[in-house]
XYZ file of C-alpha atoms in Angstrom:
293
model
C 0.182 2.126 -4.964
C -1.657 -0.728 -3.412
C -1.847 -0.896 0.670
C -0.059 -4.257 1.042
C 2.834 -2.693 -1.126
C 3.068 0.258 1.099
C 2.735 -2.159 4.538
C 5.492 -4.666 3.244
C 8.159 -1.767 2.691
C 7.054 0.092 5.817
C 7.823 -3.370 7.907
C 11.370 -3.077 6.013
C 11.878 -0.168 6.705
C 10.950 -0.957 10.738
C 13.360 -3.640 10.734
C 16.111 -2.006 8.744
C 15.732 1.435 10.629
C 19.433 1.251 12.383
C 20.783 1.384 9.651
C 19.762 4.552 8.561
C 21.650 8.052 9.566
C 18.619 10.834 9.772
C 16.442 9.856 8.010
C 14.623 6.266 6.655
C 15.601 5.947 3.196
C 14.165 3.858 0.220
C 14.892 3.328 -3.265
C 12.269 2.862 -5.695
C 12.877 2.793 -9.940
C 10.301 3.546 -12.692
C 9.644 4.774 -16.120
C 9.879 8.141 -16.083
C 10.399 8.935 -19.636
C 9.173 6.922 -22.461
C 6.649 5.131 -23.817
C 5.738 3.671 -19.998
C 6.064 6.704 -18.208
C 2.509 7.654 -17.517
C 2.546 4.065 -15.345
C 6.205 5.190 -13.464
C 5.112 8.607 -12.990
C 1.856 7.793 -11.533
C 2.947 4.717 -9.240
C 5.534 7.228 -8.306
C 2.937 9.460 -6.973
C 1.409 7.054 -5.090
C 4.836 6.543 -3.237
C 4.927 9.761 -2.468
C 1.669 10.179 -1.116
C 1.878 7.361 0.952
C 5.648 8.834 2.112
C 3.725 12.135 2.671
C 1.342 11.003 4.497
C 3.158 8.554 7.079
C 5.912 11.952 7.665
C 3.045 14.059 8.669
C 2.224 11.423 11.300
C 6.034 11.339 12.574
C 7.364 9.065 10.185
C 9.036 5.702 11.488
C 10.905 5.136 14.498
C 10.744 8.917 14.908
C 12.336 9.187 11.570
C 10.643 10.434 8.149
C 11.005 8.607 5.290
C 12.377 9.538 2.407
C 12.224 8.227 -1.278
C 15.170 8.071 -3.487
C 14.009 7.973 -6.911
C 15.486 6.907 -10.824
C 14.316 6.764 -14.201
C 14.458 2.937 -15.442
C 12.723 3.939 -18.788
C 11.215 0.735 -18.278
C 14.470 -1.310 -19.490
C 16.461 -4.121 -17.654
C 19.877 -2.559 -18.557
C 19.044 0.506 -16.727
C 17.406 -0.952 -13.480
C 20.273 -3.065 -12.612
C 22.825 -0.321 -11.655
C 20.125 1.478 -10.525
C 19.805 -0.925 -8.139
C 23.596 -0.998 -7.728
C 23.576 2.543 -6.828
C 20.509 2.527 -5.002
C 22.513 0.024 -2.389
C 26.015 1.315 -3.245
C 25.424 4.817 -3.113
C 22.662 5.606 -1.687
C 22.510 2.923 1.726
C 18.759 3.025 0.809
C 17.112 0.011 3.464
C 13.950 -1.286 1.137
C 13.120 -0.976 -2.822
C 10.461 -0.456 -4.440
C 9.719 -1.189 -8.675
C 6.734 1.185 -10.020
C 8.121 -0.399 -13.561
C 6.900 -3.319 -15.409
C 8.006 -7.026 -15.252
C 11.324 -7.027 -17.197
C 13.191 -4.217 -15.217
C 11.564 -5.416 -11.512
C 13.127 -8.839 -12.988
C 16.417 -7.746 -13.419
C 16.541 -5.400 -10.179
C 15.079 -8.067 -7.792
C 18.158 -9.805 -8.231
C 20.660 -7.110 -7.181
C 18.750 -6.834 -4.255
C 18.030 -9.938 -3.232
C 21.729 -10.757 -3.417
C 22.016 -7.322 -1.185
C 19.676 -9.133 1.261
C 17.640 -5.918 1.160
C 13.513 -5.828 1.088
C 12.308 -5.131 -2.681
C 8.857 -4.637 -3.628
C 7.221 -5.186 -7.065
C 4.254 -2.665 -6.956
C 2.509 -4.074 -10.246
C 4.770 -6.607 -12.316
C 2.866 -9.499 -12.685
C 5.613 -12.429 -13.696
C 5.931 -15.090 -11.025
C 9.497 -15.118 -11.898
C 10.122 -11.668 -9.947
C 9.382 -13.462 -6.613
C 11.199 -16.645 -7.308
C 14.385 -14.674 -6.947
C 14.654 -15.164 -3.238
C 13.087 -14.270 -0.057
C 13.881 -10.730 0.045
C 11.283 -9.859 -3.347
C 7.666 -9.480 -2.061
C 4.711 -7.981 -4.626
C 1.792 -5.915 -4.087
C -0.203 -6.951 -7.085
C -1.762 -10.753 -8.041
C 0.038 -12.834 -10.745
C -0.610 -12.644 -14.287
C -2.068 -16.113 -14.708
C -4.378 -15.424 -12.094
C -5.383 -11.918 -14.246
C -5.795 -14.311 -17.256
C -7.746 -16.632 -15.446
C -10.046 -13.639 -14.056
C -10.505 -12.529 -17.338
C -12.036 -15.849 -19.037
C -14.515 -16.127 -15.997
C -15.552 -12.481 -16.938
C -15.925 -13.429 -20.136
C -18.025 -16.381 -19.632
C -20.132 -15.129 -17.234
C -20.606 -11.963 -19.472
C -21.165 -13.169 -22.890
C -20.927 -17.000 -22.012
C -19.541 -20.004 -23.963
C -18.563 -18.229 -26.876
C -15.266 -17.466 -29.470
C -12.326 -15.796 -28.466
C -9.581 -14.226 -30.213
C -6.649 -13.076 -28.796
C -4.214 -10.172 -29.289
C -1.279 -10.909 -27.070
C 1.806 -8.742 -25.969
C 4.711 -10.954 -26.582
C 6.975 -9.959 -23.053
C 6.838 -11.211 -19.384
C 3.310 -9.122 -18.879
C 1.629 -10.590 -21.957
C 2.328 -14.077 -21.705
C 1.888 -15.096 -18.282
C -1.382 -13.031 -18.283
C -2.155 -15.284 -21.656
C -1.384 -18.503 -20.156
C -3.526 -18.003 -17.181
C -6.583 -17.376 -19.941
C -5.674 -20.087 -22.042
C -5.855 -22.457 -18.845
C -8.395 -21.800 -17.715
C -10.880 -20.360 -20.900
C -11.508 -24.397 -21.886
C -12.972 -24.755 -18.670
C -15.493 -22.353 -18.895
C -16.859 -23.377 -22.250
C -15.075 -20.617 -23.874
C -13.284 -21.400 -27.370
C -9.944 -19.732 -28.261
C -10.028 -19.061 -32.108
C -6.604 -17.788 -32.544
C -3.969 -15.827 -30.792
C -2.469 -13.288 -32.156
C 0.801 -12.037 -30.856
C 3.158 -8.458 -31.149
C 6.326 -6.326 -30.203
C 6.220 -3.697 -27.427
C 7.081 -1.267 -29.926
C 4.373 -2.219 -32.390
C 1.896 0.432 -33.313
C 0.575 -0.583 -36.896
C -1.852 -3.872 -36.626
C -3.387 -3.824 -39.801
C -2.584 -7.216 -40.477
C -3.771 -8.628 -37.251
C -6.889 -6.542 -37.593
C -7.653 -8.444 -40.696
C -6.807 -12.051 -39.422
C -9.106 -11.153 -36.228
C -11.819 -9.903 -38.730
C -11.523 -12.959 -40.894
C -11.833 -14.871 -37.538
C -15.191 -13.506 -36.309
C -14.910 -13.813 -32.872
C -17.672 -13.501 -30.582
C -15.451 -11.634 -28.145
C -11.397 -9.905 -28.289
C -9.096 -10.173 -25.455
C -6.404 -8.037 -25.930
C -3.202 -7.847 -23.370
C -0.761 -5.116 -23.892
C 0.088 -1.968 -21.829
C -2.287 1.409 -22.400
C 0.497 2.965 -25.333
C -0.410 -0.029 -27.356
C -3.125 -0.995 -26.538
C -4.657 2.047 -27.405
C -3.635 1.918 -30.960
C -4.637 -1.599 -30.759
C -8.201 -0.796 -30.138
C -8.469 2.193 -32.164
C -7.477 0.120 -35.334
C -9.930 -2.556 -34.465
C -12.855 -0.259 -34.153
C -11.331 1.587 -37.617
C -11.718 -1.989 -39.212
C -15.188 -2.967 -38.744
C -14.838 -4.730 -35.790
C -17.999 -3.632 -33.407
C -17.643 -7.129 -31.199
C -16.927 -6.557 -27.249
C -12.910 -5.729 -26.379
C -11.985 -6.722 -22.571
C -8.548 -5.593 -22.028
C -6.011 -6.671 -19.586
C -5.218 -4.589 -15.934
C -2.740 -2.372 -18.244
C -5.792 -1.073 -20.175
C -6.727 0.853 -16.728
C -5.457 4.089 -18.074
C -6.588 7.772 -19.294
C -3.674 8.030 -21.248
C -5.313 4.718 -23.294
C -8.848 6.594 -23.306
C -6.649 9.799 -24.920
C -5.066 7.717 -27.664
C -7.704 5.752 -28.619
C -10.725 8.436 -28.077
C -14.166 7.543 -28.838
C -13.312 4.067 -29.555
C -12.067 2.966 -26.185
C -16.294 3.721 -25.030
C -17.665 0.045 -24.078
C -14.131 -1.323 -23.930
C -14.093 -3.617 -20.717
C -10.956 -3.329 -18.296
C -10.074 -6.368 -15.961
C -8.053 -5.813 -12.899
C -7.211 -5.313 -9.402
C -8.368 -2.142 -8.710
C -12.231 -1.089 -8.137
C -12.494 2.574 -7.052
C -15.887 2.517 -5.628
C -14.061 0.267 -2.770
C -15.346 1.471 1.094
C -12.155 -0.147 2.470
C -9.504 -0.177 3.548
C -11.169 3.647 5.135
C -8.010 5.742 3.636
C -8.372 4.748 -0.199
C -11.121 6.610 -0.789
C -8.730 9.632 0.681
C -5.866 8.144 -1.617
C -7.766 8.435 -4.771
C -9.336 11.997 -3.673
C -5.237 13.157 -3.008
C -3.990 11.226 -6.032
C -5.844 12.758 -8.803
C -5.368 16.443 -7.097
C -1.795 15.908 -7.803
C -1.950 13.825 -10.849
C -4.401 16.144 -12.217
C-alpha cells in the first residue's frame, strides 16, 4: 500500500478516534477470491503491515488499530453492503478499497453519504473521487498512466506505430484515453485499438488483426489474469515487437501465467522498488515479500 494511502486513513482515523470504544477500527474491502484476488490479497497485506507496524509503536491516540476486513470478489454488488455493514455493523471510522475501480466506485458512495473517510488504494477512475469530499486515493489517475505510457514509448522507440489492446471497464478506458491524448503529441501513431471483456481469455482473433497491423510497438491495458494470456498468445502468434503493459501488468502472478513470454515485456507504473525514500519502503518491501512469500 502506498504511504499517502496509509497517511490519509491514519489522519481519519486521528480525527474520528472518539468515536471508537477500545480500539481504532477501519474497514477496508478487496478481492479475496477470484480472478483479482492476488491484487486484494496482497494490498491487504500491505494494510496489515502498515496496521502492524503503527500498533507496535502504540497505535493512535493510545489506541491500536484494527482492520476489519471483506471479500468484494472484485464486484460492485458485493462492495456496497459491505460498505453498509462496514458502517452499520461494524462503527468502523475510515475505509479503505484494495479492489479495482468498479467496486471502490460503488462503495465510495455509501460512504461518502456516511460522511466517513474512504480511501481508494489503486483504482484509477476519476469518477471514484468525484463522489464527494470524504473519497481520497493513494494512486495517480488513469489518464495520467496513459499519458505516462506514450512518453515512454516515444522516448523509447520514438515516433513510431501503435496498436492497442484495451480492457473495456473503468481501468482500461480511462488509462486508454489518457494514451490516446496525449500519443499524437509525441509523434506516435495509433494504428488500431483493439478492445475485450474482463472475462476474456482466448484472443486469437485480436492476435491476428494486431499481426495484420504490424505495429512498431503493443500497448496492452488489462489486469495481470488477462493480461497474461494476452501476452502469451501474442508471443504464440509471431508477434516478437516490444509489449509495454499498463500498472496492472506489475505482477508475478502475470510472469506465472504467461512464463517465458512475459521476458522483455515493459511494465509502466507507480511503483519503482529501487526507491531510497520515503526511509521505511525499503523495510516495507523487505517485510512484504517475507509474508507474501
Amino acid at each position: 500500500m502506498k504511504k499517502s494511502v496509509i497517511a490519509a486513513t491514519l489522519a481519519a482515523a486521528l480525527l474520528f478516534a472518539g468515536n471508537a470504544a477500545a480500539q481504532i477500527k477501519i474497514g477496508l474491502h478487496a478481492p479475496q477470491s477470484g480472478p483479482a484476488a492476488a491484487d486484494g490479497k496482497s494490498s491487504t497485506i500491505g494494510a496489515e503491515i502498515a496496521r502492524d507496524w503503527i500498533n507496535e509503536k502504540g497505535g493512535v491516540l493510545g489506541q491500536k488499530l484494527e482492520l476489519v476486513t471483506y471479500d468484494d470478489q472484485n464486484k460492485p454488488d458485493q462492495a456496497v453492503p459491505i460498505a453498509n455493514k462496514l458502517i452499520g455493523q461494524d462503527k468502523v471510522v475510515a475505509g479503505i478499497s484494495c479492489s479495482y475501480s468498479a467496486p471502490t466506485r460503488a462503495a465510495a458512495a455509501v460512504f461518502q453519504q456516511a460522511h466517513i473517510p474512504y480511501v481508494s488504494a489503486y483504482g484509477v477512475h476519476p469518477d471514484i473521487t468525484k463522489e464527494g469530499n470524504w473519497a481520497f486515493r493513494g494512486v495517480q489517475l488513469g489518464p495520467p498512466q496513459g499519458k505516462g505510457a506514450a512518453k515512454f514509448i516515444a522516448d523509447k522507440f520514438g515516433k513510431v506505430k501503435v496498436a492497442m489492446v484495451t480492457m473495456n471497464n473503468d481501468f482500461g478506458q480511462s488509462i486508454a484515453d489518457g494514451f490516446k491524448e496525449e500519443a499524437p503529441k509525441l509523434g506516435l501513431t495509433i494504428v488500431e485499438e483493439y478492445t475485450f471483456g474482463l472475462g476474456e481469455r482466448q484472443f486469437g482473433p485480436i492476435v491476428a488483426s494486431v499481426k495484420a497491423d504490424n505495429p512498431d510497438v503493443i500497448y496492452a491495458i488489462g489486469y495481470y489474469f488477462v493480461g497474461g494470456p494476452l501476452v502469451a498468445q501474442l508471443r504464440a502468434g509471431g508477434l516478437k515487437q516490444p509489449i509495454v503493459g499498463a500498472q496492472a501488468f506489475d505482477s508475478m502472478k502475470l510472469m506465472e501465467i504467461a512464463k517465458g513470454a512475459a521476458e522483455g515485456v515493459y511494465v509502466v507504473g507507480g511503483m519503482d522498488r529501487g526507491r531510497r525514500t520515503p526511509a521505511d519502503f525499503q523495510p516495507f518491501l523487505a517485510e512484504f515479500k517475507k509474508r507474501a512469500g
